[in-house]
mmCIF file of C-alpha atoms in Angstrom:
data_model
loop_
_atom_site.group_PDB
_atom_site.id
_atom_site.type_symbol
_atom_site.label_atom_id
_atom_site.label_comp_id
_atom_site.label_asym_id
_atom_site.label_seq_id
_atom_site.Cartn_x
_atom_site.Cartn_y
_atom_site.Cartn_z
ATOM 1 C CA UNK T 675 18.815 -9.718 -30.786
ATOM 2 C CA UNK T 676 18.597 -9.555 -27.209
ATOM 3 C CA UNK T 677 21.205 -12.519 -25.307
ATOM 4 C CA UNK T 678 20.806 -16.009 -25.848
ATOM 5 C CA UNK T 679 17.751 -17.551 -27.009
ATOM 6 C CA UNK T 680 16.117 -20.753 -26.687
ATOM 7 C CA UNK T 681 13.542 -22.290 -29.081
ATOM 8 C CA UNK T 682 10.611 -21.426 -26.973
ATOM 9 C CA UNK T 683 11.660 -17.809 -27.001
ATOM 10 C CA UNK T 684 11.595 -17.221 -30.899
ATOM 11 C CA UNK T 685 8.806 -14.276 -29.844
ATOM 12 C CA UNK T 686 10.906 -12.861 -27.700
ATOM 13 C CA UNK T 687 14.277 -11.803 -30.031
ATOM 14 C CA UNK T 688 13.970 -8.224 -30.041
ATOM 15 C CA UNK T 689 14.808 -5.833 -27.461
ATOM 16 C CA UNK T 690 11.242 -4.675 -28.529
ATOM 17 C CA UNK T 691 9.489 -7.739 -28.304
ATOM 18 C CA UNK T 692 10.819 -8.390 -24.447
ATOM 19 C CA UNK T 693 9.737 -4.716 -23.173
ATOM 20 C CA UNK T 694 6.094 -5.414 -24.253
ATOM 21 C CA UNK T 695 6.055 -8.333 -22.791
ATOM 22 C CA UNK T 696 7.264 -7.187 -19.617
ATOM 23 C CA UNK T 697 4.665 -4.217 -19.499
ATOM 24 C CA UNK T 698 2.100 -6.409 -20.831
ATOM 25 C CA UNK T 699 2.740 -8.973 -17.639
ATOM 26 C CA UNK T 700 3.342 -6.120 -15.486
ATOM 27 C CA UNK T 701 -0.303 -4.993 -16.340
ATOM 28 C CA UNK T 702 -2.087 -7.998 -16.071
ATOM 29 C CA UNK T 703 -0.356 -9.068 -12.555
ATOM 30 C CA UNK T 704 -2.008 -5.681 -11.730
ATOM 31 C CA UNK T 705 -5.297 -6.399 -13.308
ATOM 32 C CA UNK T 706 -5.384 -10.077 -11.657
ATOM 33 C CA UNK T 707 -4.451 -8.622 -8.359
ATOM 34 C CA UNK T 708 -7.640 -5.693 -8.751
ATOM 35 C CA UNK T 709 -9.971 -8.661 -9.494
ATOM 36 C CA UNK T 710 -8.739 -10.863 -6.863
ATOM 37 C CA UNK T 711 -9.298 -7.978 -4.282
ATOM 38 C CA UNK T 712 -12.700 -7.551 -6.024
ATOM 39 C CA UNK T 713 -13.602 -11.645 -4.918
ATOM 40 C CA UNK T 714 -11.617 -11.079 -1.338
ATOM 41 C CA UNK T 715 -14.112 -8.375 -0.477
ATOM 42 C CA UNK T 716 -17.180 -10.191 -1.762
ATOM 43 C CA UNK T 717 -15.704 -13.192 0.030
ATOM 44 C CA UNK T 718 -14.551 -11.001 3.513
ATOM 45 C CA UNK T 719 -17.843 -9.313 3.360
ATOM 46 C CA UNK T 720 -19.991 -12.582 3.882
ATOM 47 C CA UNK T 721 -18.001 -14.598 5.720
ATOM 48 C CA UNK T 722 -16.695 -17.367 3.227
ATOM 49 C CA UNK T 723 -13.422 -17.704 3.841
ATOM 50 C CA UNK T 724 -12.457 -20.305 5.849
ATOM 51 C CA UNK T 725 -10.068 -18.450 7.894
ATOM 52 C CA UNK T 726 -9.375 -14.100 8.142
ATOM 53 C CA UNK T 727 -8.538 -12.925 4.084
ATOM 54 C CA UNK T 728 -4.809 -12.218 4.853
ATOM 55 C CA UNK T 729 -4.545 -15.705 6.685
ATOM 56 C CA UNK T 730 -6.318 -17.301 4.109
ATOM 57 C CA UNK T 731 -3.938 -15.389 1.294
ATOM 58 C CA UNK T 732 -0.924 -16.736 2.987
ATOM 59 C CA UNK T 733 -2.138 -20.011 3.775
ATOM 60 C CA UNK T 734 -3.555 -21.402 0.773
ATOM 61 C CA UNK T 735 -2.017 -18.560 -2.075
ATOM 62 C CA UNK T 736 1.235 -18.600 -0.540
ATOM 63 C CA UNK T 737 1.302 -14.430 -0.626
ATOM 64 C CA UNK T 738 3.451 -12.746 1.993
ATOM 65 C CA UNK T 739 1.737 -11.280 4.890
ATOM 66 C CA UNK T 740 2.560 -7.824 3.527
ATOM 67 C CA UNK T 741 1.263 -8.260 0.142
ATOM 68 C CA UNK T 742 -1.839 -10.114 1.355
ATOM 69 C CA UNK T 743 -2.269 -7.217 4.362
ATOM 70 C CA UNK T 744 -2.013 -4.969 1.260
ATOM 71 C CA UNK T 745 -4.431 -6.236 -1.280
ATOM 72 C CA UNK T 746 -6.994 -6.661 1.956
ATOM 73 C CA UNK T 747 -6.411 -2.902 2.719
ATOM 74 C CA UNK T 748 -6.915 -2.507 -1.150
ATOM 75 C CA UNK T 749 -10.132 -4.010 -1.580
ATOM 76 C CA UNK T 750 -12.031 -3.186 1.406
ATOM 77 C CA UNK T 751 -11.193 0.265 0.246
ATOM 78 C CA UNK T 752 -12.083 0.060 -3.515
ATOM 79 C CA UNK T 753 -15.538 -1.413 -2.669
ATOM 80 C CA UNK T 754 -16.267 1.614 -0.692
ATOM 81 C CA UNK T 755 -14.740 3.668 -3.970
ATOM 82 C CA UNK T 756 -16.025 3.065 -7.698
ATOM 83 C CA UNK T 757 -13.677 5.296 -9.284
ATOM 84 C CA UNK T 758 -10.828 4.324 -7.439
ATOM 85 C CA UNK T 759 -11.899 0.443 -8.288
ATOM 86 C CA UNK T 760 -11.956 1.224 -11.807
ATOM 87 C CA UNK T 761 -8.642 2.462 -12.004
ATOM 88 C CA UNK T 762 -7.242 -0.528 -9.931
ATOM 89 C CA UNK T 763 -9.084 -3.363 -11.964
ATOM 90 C CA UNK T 764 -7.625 -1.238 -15.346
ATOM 91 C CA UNK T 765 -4.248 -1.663 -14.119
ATOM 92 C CA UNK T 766 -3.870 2.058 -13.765
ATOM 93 C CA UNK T 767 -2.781 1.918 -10.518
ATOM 94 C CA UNK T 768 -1.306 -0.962 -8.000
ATOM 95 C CA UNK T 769 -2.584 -2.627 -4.967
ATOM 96 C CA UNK T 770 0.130 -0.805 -3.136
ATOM 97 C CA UNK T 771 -1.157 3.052 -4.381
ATOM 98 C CA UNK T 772 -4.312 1.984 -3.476
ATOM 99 C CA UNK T 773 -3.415 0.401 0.186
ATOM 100 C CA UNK T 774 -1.400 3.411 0.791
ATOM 101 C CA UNK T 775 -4.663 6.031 0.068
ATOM 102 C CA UNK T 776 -6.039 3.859 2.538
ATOM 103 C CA UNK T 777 -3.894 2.968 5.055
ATOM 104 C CA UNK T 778 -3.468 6.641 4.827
ATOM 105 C CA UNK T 779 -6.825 8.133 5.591
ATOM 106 C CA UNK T 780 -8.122 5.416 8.168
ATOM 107 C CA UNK T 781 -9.556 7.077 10.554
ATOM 108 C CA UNK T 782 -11.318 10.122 8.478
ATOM 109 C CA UNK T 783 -14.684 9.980 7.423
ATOM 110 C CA UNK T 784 -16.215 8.851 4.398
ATOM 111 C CA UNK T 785 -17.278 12.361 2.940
ATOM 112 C CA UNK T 786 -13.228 13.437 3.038
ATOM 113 C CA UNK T 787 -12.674 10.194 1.793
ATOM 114 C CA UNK T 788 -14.724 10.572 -1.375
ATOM 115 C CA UNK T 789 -14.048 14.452 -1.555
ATOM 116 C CA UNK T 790 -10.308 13.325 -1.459
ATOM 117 C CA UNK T 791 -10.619 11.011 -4.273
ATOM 118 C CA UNK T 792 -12.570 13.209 -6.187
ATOM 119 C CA UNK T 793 -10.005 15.661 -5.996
ATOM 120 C CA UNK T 794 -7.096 13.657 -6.979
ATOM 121 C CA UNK T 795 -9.281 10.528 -9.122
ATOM 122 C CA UNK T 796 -7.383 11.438 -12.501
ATOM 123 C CA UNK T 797 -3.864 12.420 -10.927
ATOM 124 C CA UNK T 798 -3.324 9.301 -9.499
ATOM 125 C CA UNK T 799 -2.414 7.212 -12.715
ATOM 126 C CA UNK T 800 1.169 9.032 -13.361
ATOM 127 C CA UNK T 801 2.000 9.261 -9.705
ATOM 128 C CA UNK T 802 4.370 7.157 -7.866
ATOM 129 C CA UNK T 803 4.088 5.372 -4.972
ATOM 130 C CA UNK T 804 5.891 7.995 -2.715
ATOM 131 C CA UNK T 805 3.757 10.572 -4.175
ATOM 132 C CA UNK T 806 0.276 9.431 -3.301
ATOM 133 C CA UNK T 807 2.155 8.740 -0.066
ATOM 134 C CA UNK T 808 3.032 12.454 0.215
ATOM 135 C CA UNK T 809 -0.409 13.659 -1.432
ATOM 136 C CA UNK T 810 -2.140 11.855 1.348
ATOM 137 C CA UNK T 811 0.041 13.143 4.208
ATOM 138 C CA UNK T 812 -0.368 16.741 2.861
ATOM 139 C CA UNK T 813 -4.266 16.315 3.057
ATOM 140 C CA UNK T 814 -4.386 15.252 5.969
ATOM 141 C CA UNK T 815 -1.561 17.732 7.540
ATOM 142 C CA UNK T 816 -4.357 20.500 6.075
ATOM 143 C CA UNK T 817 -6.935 18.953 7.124
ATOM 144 C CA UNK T 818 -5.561 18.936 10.913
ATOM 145 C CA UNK T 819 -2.657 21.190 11.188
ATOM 146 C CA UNK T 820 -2.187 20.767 14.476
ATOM 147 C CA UNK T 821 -2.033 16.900 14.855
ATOM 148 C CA UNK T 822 1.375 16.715 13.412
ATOM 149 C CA UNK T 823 2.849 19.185 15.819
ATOM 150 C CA UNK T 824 0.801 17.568 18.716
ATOM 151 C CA UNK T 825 2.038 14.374 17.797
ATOM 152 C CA UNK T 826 5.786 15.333 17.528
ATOM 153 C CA UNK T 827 5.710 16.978 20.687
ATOM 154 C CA UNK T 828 4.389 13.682 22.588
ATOM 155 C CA UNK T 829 7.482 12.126 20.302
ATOM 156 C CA UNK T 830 9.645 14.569 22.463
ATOM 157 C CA UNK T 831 7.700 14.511 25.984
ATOM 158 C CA UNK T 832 8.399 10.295 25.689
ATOM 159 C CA UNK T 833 12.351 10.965 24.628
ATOM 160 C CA UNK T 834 14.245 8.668 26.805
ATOM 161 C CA UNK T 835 17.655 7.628 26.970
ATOM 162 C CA UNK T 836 19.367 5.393 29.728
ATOM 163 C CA UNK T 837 22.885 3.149 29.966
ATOM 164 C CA UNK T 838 23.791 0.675 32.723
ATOM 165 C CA UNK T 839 27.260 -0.783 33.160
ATOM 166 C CA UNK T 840 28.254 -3.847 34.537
ATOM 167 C CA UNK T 841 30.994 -6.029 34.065
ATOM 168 C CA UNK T 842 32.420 -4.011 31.948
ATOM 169 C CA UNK T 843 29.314 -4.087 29.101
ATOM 170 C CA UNK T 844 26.912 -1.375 28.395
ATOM 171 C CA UNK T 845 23.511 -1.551 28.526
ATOM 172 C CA UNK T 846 21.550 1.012 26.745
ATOM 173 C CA UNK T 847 17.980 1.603 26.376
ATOM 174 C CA UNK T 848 16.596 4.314 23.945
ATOM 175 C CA UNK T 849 13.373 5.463 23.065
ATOM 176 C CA UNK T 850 13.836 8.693 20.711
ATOM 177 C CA UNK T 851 11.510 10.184 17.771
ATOM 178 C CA UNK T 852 11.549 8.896 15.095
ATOM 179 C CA UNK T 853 13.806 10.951 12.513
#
């Protein structure tokens, strides 16, 4: 028996019974989530929202503007991706893998888009978060090997640092790559 238990948790006395539970809640938070997104984009794509979808999300669903930025990025994305969708509204993978594929890749076009998913479709189920995260960053690094130097060199061209004293405080002002 697992703690304390009250009468309406009878179902829940084995150590068992309250891991299923959890995974089976876990799952179909993620499933909800999917088919929310699914609506927000039917919604977002003709205008029927009475305000922008991650206003409206945190106005009248009470999500977080992170979570409702997310499941925006999310389904705007899966629309444009069957596959991807499918494993979303399964509960194979989150809102957050998805947002991060494509918060990752805005700004490439939609072939490497698709040949990117195609490529990685069935992998993406037993990887974490930080994985897809890397995955996507080590695309894109082949894809354009020399953005990521170009980009960390304007990191170290904009380098500034600069202190001020007066009455006996110190002012300092930093702008420095980030590590």
């Amino acid at each position: 028996l697992v703690g304390e238990r009250h009468d309406g948790d009878r179902h829940l006395a084995t150590g068992a019974g309250v891991a299923d539970r959890v995974t089976v809640l876990a799952r179909l938070v993620a499933v909800l989530e999917a088919e929310a997104g699914r609506a927000l984009a039917v919604a977002d794509s003709h205008s029927l929202l009475p305000h922008a979808p991650v206003t409206h999300l945190q106005r009248h669903a009470g999500w977080t503007g992170r979570a409702a930025s997310a499941l925006v990025t999310a389904s705007r994305f899966a629309a444009r991706h069957p596959d991807l969708a499918q494993l979303w509204q399964t509960g194979r993978v989150s809102t957050e893998v998805v947002a991060a594929i494509a918060r990752g890749l805005r700004g490439v076009t939609a072939e490497v888009e698709s040949k990117f998913l195609a490529a990685v479709v069935t992998q993406l189920p037993v990887l974490s978060l930080a994985g897809v995260k890397l995955l996507v960053a080590q695309t894109l690094d082949h894809l354009h090997p020399d953005d990521r130097e170009a980009q960390e060199q304007t990191d170290w061209d904009r380098r500034c640092l600069t202190s001020t004293r007066h009455a006996g405080m110190t002012m300092i002002h930093a702008d420095l790559p980030t590590l």
